[in-house]
Coordinates of C-alpha atoms in Angstrom, one line a residue:
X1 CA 30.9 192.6 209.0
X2 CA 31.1 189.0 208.4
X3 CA 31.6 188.0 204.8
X4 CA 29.6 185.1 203.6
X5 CA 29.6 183.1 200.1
X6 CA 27.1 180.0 199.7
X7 CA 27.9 177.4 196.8
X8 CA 26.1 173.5 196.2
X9 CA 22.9 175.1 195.0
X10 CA 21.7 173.6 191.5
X11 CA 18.9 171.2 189.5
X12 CA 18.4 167.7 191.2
X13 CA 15.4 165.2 190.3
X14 CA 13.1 164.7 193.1
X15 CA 14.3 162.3 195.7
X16 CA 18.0 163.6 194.9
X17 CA 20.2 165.4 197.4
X18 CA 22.5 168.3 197.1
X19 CA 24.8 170.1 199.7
X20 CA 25.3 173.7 200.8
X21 CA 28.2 175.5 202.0
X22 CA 28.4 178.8 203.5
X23 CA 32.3 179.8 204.1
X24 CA 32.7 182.7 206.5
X25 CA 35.6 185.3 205.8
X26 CA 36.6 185.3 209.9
X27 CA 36.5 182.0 212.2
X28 CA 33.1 180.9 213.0
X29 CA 34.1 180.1 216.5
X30 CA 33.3 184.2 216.8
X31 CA 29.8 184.0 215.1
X32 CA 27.2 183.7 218.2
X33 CA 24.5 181.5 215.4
X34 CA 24.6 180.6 211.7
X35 CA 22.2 179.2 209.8
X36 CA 20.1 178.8 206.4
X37 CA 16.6 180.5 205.4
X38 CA 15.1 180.2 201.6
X39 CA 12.9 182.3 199.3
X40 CA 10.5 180.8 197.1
X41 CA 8.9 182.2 194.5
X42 CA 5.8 184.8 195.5
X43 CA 6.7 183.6 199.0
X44 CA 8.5 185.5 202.0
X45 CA 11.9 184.0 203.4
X46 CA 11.7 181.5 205.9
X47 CA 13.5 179.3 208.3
X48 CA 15.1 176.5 207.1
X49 CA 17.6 175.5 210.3
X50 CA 20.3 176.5 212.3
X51 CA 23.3 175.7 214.2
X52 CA 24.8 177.9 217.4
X53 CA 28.1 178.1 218.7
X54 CA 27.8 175.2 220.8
X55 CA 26.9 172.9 217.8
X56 CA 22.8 172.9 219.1
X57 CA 20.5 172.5 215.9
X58 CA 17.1 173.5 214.8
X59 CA 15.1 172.7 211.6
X60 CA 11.7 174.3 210.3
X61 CA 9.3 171.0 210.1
X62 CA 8.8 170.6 206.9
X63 CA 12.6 168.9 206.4
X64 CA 13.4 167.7 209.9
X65 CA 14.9 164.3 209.2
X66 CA 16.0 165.4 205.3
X67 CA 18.3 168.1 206.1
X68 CA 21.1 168.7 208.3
X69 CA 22.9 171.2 209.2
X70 CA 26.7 171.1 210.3
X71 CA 29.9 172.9 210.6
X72 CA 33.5 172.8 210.3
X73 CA 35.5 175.0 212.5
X74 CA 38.7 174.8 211.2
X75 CA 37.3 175.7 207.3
X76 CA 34.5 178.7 209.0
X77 CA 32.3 176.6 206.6
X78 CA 28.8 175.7 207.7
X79 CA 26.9 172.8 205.6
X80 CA 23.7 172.3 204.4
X81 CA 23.4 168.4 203.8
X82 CA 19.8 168.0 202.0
X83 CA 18.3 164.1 201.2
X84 CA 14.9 163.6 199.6
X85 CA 14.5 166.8 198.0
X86 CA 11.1 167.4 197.1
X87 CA 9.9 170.0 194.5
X88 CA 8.5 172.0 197.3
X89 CA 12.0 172.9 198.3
X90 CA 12.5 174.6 195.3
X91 CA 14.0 178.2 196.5
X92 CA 16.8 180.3 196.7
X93 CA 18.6 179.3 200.0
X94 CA 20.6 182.2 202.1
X95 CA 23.3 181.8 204.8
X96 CA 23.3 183.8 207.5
X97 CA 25.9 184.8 210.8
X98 CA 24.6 186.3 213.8
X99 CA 27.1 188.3 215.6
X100 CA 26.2 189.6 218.5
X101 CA 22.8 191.6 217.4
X102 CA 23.9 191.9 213.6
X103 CA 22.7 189.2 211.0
X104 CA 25.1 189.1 207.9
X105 CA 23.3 187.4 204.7
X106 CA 25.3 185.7 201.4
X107 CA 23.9 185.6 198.0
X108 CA 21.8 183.4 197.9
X109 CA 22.2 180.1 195.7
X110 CA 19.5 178.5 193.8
X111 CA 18.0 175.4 194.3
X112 CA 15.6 174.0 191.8
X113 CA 13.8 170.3 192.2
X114 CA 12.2 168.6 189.4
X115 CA 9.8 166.4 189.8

């Protein structure tokens, strides 16, 4: 089971940015997918982006061309880079691994935008 901690979350004014990490406790050369969802209040999880082995990306609509997503093999850290942050991206933002058939989730860290 893949270990995963997620830090960068916090309060930024609208507009701001902030960035995510997700460190991995084995090398993310051996993770298949990894990516971000969030959790809004009174909402259900969804989609956020994702990046595969290969280093091919996909992003939910609503931040394609303010987020991106990247990773560092040589730290099993994936990032979360996010510009113009609007309130409606207030949520808590999880990190997953896909390995093989098995998702592994983080925490969760909190991301709150004022606006």
């Amino acid at each position: 089971q893949v270990q995963l901690v997620e830090s960068g979350g916090g309060l930024v004014q609208a507009g701001g940015s902030l960035r995510l990490s997700c460190a991995a406790s084995e090398s993310i050369l051996s993770i298949n997918g990894m990516g971000w969802y969030r959790q809004a209040p009174g909402k259900q999880r969804e989609f956020v982006a994702r990046i595969s082995s290969g280093g091919n990306t996909n992003y939910v609509d609503s931040v394609k061309g303010r987020f991106t997503i990247s990773r560092d093999n040589a730290k099993n850290t994936v990032y979360l880079q996010m510009n113009s942050l609007q309130p409606e991206d207030t949520a808590v933002y999880y990190c997953y691994a896909r390995k093989q058939l098995t998702y592994n989730w983080g925490q969760g860290t909190q991301v709150t935008v004022s606006s």
